[in-house]
XYZ file of C-alpha atoms in Angstrom:
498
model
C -25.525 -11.025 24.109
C -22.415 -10.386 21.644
C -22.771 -13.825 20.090
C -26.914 -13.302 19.661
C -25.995 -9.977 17.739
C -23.187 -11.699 15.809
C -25.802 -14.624 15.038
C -27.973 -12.084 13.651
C -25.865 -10.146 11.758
C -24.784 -13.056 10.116
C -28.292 -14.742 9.273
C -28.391 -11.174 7.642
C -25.765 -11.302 5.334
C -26.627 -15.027 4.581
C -29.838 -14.005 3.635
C -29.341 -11.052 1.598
C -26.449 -12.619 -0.373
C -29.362 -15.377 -1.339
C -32.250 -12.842 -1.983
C -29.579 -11.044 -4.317
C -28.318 -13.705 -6.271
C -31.960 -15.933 -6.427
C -33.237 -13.252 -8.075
C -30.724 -12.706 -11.152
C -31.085 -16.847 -11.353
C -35.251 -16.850 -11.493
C -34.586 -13.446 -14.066
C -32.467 -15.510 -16.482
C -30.218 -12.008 -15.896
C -28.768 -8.887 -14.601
C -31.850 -6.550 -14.350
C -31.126 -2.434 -13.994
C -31.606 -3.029 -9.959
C -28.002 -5.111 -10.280
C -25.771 -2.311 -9.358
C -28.002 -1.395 -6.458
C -28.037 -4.987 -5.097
C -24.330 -5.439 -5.408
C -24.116 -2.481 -3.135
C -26.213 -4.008 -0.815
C -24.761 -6.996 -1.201
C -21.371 -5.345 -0.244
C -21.842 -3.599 2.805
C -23.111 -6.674 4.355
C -19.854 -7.983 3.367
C -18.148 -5.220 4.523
C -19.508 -5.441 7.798
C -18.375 -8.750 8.261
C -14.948 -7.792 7.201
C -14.421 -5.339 9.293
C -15.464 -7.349 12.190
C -13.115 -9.761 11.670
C -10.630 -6.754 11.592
C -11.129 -5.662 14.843
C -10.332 -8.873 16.569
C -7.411 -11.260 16.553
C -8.327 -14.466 14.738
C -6.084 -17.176 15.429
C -7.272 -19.699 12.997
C -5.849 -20.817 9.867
C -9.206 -21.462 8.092
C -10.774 -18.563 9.041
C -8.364 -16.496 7.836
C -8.428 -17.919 4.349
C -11.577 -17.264 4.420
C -11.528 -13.751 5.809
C -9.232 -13.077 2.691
C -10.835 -14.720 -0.024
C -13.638 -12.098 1.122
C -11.839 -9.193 1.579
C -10.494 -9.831 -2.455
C -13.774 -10.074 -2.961
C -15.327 -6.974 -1.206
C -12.426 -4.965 -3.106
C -12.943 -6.167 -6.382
C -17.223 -6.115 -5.906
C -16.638 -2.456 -4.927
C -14.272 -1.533 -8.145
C -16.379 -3.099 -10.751
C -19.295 -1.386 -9.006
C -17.670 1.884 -9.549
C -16.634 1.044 -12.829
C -20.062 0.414 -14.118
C -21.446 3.100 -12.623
C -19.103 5.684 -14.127
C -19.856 4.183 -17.489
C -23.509 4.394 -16.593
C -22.755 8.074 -16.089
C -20.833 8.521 -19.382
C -23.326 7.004 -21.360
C -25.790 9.134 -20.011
C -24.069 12.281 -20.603
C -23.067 10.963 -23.990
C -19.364 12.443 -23.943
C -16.356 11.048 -22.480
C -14.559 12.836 -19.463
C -11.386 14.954 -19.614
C -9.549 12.807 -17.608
C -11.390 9.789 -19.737
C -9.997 10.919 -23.158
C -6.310 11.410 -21.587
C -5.709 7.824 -21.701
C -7.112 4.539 -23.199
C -6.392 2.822 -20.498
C -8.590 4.081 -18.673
C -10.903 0.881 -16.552
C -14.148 3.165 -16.500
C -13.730 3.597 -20.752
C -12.885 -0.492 -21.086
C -16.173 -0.557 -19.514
C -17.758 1.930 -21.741
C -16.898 0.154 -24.870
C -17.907 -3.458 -23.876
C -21.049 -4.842 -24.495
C -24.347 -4.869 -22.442
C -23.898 -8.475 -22.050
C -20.631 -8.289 -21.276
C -21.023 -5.846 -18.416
C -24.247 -7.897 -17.021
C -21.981 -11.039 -17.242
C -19.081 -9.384 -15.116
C -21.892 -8.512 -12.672
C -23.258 -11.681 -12.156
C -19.644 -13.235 -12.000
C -19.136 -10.923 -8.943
C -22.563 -11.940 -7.172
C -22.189 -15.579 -7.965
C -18.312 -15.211 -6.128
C -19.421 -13.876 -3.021
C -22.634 -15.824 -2.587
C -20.080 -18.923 -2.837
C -17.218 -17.169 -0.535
C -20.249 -16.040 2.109
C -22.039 -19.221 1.768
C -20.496 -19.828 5.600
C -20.715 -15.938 6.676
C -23.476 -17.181 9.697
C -20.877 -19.443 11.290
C -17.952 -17.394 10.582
C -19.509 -14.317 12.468
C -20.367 -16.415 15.414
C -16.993 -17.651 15.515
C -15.330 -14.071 15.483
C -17.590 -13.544 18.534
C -15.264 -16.052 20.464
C -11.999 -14.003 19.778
C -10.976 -11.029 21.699
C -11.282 -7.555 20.397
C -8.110 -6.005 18.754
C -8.719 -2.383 18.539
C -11.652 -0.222 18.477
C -12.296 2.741 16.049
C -15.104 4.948 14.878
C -17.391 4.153 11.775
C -17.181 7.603 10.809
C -13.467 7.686 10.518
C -12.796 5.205 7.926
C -10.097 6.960 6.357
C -8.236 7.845 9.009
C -8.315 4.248 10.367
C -6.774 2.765 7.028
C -4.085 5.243 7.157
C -3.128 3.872 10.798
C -3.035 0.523 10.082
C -1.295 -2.025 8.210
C -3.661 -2.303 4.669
C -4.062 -5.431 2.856
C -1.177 -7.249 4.655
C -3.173 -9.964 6.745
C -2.069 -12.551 5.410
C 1.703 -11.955 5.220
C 1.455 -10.958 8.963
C 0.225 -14.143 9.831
C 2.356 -16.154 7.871
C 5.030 -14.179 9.596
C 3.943 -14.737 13.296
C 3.063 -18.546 12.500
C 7.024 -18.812 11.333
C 7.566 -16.663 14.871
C 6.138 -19.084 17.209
C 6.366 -22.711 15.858
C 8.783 -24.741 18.132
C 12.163 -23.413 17.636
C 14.652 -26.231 16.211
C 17.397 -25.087 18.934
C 19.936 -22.639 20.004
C 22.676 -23.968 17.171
C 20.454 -23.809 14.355
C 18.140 -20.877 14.623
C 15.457 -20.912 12.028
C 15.499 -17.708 9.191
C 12.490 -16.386 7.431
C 13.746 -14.571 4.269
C 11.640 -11.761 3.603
C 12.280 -10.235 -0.335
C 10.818 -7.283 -1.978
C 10.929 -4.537 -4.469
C 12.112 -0.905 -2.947
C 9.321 0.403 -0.610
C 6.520 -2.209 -0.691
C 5.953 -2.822 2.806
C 9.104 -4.966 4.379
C 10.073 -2.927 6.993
C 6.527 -1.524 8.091
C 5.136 -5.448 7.634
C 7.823 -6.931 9.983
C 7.672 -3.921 12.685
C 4.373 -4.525 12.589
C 4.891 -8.266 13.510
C 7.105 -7.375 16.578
C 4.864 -5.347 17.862
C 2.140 -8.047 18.366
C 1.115 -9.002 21.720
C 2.108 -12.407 20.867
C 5.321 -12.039 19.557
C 6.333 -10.011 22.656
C 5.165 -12.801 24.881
C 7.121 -15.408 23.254
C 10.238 -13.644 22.753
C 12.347 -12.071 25.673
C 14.828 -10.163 23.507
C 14.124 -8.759 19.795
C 16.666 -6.482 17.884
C 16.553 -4.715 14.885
C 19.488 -4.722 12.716
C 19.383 -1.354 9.747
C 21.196 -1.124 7.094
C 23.389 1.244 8.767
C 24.334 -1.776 10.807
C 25.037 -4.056 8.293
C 26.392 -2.368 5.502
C 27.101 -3.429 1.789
C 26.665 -6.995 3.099
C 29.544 -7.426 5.227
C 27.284 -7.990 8.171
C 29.843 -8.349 10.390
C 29.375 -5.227 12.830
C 25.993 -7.408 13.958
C 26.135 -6.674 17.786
C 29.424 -4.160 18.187
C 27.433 -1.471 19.596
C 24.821 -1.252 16.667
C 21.497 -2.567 16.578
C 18.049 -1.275 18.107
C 16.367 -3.296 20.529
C 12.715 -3.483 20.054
C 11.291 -5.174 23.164
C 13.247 -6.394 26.168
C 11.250 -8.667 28.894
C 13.642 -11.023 30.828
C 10.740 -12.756 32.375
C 9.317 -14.071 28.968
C 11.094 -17.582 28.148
C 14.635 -17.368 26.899
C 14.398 -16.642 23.427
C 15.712 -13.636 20.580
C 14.438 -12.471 17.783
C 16.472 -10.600 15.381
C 15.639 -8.547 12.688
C 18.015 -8.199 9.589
C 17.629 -5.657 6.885
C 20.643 -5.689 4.722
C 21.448 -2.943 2.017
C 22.723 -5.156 -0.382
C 23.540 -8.848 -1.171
C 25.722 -11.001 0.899
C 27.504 -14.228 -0.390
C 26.843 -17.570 1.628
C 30.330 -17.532 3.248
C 29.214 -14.089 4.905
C 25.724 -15.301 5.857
C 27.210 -18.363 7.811
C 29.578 -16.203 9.731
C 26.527 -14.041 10.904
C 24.501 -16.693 12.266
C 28.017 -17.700 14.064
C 28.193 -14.696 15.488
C 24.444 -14.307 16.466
C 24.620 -17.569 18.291
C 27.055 -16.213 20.698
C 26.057 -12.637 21.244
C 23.240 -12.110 23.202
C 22.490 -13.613 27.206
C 19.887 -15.211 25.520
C 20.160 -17.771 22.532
C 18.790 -16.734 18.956
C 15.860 -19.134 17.843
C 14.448 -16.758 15.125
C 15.576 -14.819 12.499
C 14.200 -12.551 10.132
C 16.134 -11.289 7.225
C 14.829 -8.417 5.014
C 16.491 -7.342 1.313
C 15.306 -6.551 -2.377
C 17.276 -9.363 -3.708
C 15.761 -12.645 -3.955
C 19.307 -14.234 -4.119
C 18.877 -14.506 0.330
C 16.112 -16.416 -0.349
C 18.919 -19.207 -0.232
C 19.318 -17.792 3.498
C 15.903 -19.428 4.880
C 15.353 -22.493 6.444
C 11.912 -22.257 5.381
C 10.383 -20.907 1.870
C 11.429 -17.183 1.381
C 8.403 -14.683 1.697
C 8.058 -12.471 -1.410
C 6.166 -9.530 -0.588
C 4.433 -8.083 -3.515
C 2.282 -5.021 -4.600
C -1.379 -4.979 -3.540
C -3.815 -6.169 -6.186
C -5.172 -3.215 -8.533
C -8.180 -3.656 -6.572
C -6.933 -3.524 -3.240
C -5.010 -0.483 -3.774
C -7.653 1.385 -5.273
C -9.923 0.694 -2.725
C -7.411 2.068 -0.237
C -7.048 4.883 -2.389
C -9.911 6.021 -2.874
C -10.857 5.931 0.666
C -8.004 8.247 1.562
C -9.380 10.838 -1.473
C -12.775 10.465 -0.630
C -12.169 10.776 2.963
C -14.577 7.926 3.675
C -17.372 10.677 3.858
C -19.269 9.429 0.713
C -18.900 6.366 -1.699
C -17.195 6.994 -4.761
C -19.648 5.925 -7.203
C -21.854 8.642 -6.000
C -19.584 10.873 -7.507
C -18.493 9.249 -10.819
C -16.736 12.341 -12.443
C -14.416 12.258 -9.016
C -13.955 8.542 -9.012
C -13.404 8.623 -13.143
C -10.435 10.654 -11.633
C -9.448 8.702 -9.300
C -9.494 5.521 -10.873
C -6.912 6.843 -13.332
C -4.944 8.456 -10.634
C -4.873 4.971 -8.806
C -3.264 3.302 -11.828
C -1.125 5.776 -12.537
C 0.235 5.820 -8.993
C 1.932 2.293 -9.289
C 0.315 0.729 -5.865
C 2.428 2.923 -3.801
C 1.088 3.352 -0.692
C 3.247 6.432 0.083
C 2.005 8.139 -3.558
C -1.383 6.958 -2.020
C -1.495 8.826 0.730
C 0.380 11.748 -0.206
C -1.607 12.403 -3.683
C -4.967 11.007 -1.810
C -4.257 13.865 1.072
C -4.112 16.219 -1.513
C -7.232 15.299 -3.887
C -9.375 15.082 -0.331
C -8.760 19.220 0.658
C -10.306 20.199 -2.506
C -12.745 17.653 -3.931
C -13.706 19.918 -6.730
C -13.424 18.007 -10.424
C -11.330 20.562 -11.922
C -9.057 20.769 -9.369
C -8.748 16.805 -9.552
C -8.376 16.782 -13.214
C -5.470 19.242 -13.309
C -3.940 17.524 -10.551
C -4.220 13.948 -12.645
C -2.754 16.229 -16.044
C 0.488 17.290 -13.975
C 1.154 13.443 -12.966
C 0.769 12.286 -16.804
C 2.724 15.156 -17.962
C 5.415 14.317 -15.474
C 5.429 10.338 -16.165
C 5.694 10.978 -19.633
C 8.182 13.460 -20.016
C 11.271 11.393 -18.449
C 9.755 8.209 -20.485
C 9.823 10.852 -23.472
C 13.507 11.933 -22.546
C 15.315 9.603 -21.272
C 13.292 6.208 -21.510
C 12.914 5.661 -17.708
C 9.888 5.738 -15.295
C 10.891 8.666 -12.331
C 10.516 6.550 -9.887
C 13.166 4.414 -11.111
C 15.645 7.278 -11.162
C 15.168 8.192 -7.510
C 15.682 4.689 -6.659
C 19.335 5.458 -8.465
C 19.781 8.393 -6.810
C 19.251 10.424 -10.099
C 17.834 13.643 -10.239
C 14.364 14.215 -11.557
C 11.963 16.907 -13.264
C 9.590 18.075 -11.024
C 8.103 21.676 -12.750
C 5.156 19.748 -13.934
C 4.186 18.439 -10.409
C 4.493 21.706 -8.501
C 3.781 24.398 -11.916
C 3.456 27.009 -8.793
C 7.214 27.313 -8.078
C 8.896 29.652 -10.133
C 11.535 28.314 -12.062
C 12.806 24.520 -13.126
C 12.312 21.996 -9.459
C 14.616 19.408 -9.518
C 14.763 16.540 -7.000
C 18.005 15.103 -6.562
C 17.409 12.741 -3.214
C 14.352 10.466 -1.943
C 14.868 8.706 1.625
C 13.514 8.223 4.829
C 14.481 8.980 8.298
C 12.669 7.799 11.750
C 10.240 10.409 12.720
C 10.740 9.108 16.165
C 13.974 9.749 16.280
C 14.287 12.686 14.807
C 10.845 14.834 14.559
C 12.872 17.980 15.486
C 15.717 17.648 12.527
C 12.650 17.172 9.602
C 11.859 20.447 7.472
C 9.410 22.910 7.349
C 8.387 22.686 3.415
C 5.939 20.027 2.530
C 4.888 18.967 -0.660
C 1.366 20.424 -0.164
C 3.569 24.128 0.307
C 5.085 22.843 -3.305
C 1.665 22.551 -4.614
C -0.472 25.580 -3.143
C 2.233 28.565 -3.130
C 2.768 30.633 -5.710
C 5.696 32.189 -4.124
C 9.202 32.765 -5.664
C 10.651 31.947 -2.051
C 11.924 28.426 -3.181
C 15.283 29.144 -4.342
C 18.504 27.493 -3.899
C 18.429 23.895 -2.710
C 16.439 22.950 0.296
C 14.684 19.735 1.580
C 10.571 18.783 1.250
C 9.318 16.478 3.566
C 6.863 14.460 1.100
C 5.370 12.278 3.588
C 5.216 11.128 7.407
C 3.595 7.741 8.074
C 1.339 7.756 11.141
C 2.113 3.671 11.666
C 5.339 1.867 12.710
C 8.092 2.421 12.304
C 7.147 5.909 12.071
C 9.234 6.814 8.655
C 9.209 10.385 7.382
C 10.312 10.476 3.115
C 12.461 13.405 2.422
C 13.588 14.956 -0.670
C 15.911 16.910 -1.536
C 15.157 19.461 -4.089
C 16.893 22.423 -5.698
C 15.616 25.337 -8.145
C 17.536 26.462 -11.278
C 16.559 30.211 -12.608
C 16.385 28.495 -15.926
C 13.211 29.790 -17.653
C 13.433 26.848 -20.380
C 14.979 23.969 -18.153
C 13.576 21.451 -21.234
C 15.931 22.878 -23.788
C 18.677 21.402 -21.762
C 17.671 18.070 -21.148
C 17.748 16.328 -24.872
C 21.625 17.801 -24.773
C 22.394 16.396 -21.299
C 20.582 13.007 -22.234
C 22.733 13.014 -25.407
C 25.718 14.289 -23.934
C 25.743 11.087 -21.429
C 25.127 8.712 -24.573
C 28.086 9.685 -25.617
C 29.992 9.440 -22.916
C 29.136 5.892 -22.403
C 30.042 4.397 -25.606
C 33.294 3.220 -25.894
């Protein structure tokens, strides 16, 4: 019965996907139904998609072609909302508040292009997923054959993204296909370098990965090595008491996994010694390792080609984004002031998925267009007054463990916020230790109770490995805090010449 429903559904797509695009062909065009169709077009996409999602594909072809139609469905779904806030702008014949704050705004490229141009772009998009859903019919009778993986509620969209592992497929699988090829031996365990910038996924993607069903069966030991274990890349202390072990089953076959995050480089010399020590440590022998680090230098470490994990496409991330603002309840181009809003917000946010779930939290209580609007005016106010004092993006600053401005995030708190601290702790481990101010408390008191310094909990991820980001802020009685900066900035200039 399953496969007869997944037959059908997939004659469906087939068969809208050729209605849609046969009839732009026979028009010579892009008629004013376009829009409309692509919508069409891309829920029947969608519903393949997330299909797929909710089983555990196996093979390698399929999930090429899974992804080449999940790039698709997200950039189908931006253009669409793209087009049809220009639509709206045109119609209104003035550009948005939010519109006029900055010309890079996607929705005002889009105003100022051509009717050709936009019916072009259109037709690009239908003519790419006829091609990528050309096979959708087989595909979704093949997904009938694999087991399911999870099951959620339709209506809870939202809520699913933000307990899962977005946009990450296909690293995962690369991942587990390094995990459970034949092992070369106990003396020469096989490492997977895994490079990054700060905070784009490597952690969360590799937890992730041991927590598969698959992994778990293969391997009978797997241990997690922090950077508290490790240190500034001496490595050494691998096994001396530290270490977390992630699964333990002594009646899967004799193999360990260990997980490596280091803090900082580590030479070649240093490296060798590890996997010395590794190969003696444990009752059963090594056979994989997994290394994590910003530093592409370990990609020297692998025995296979280094896995650079990068930031979602613009697309990807602001279809994630806006799901979490919009709540999934309703499609953002149904509300094209909102989603003017939040397609600024989105690029403004640098594909962070912590900034997208924190900010998107925060849009989705009150989804009122002033509200979102001054909400989008405190984030450009705060970007561009550390660009506009001391030349440096404030994310970049935190990463240094330099303090930043917050007063024009959180204009509620009375006097200057500073935030001297971001990190993250293991909600797991300790749920009872994190504080009582959030950032949403920041954001909605008006209260002179924040005084002194304190800590903010920003942010607690509902997925593995359960991190909570902390910051720790403090706030000066300073009624002018921006007279001081220019003398501070100038005063360190100074101090670094020679």
């Amino acid at each position: 019965m399953e496969a007869l429903v997944s037959a059908a559904l997939g004659d469906l797509v087939s068969r809208s996907i050729s209605f849609a695009v046969d009839r732009w062909r026979k028009g010579g065009g892009i008629d004013q139904d376009a829009p409309q169709r692509l919508r069409r077009l891309l829920l029947r996409v969608q519903a393949v998609v997330e299909e797929a999602d909710r089983r555990r594909v196996t093979n390698q072809s399929m999930l090429r072609q899974l992804q080449l139609l999940r790039e698709g469905l997200y950039r189908g779904y931006y253009l669409l909302c793209a087009f049809m806030i220009s639509q709206d702008r045109e119609a209104t014949s003035h550009p948005s508040p939010s519109s006029a704050l900055s010309r890079f705004n996607p929705a005002k490229r889009l105003r100022r292009s051509t009717v050709s141009d936009r019916e072009a772009e259109l037709q690009e998009v239908l003519a790419g997923l006829e091609r990528m859903a050309s096979d959708t019919k087989e595909l979704v009778v093949f997904l009938s054959c694999y087991p399911p993986l999870m099951n959620r509620e339709p209506y809870s969209r939202h809520l699913w993204l933000e307990n899962c592992l977005f946009g990450r497929q296909a690293e995962q699988d690369r991942i587990i296909s390094f995990l459970l090829e034949p092992e070369a031996g106990p003396e020469h365990p096989s490492v997977l370098p895994v490079i990054g910038r700060p905070r784009v996924g490597k952690s969360t993607l590799v937890e992730h990965v041991c927590h598969d069903d698959r992994v778990r069966k293969h391997f009978s030991l797997i241990v997690f090595f922090g950077k508290c274990d490790t240190g500034d890349g001496k490595l050494l202390p691998l096994g001396d008491g530290g270490g977390v072990v992630k699964h333990r089953d002594l009646a899967s076959p004799g193999k360990s996994l260990v997980v490596i995050e280091l803090a900082a480089d580590a030479d070649e010399h240093t490296w060798g010694r590890t996997l010395c020590k590794l190969r003696g440590e444990y009752e059963v022998p090594v056979s994989k390792v997994v290394v994590t680090s910003r530093s592409d230098k370990i990609a020297s470490f692998g025995t296979t080609q280094a896995l650079e994990l990068n930031l979602l496409p613009r697309e990807a991330y602001w279809y994630y984004f806006k799901t979490v603002a919009f709540g999934g309840s309703t499609d953002a181009e149904e509300q094209p002031e909102l989603a003017d809003v939040c397609m600024e917000m989105a690029d403004l946010l640098n594909r962070s998925f912590l900034a997208a779930n924190q900010v998107g939290n925060l849009l989705r209580c009150n989804p009122c267009p002033q509200f979102w609007r001054r909400i989008l005016k405190c984030f450009k106010e705060y970007y561009s007054m550390h660009l506009r004092l001391f030349g440096e993006d404030p994310r970049d600053l935190l990463e240094n463990d330099r303090p930043v401005y917050l007063w024009k995030l959180f204009p509620n708190v009375d006097g200057a916020l500073i935030g001297y601290r971001f990190y993250k702790v293991c909600s797991a481990q300790q749920r009872d230790d994190l504080p009582t101010v959030t950032a949403d408390d920041l954001h909605h008191t008006r209260s002179a109770k924040f005084r002194g310094k304190f800590e903010v909990l920003i942010w607690r991820s509902r997925i593995p490995p359960y991190y909570s980001y902390l910051l720790s802020c403090g706030v000066q009685a300073s009624s002018s805090p921006l007279c001081e900066l220019p003398r501070n900035k100038q005063r360190k200039q100074q101090q670094q010449q020679p």
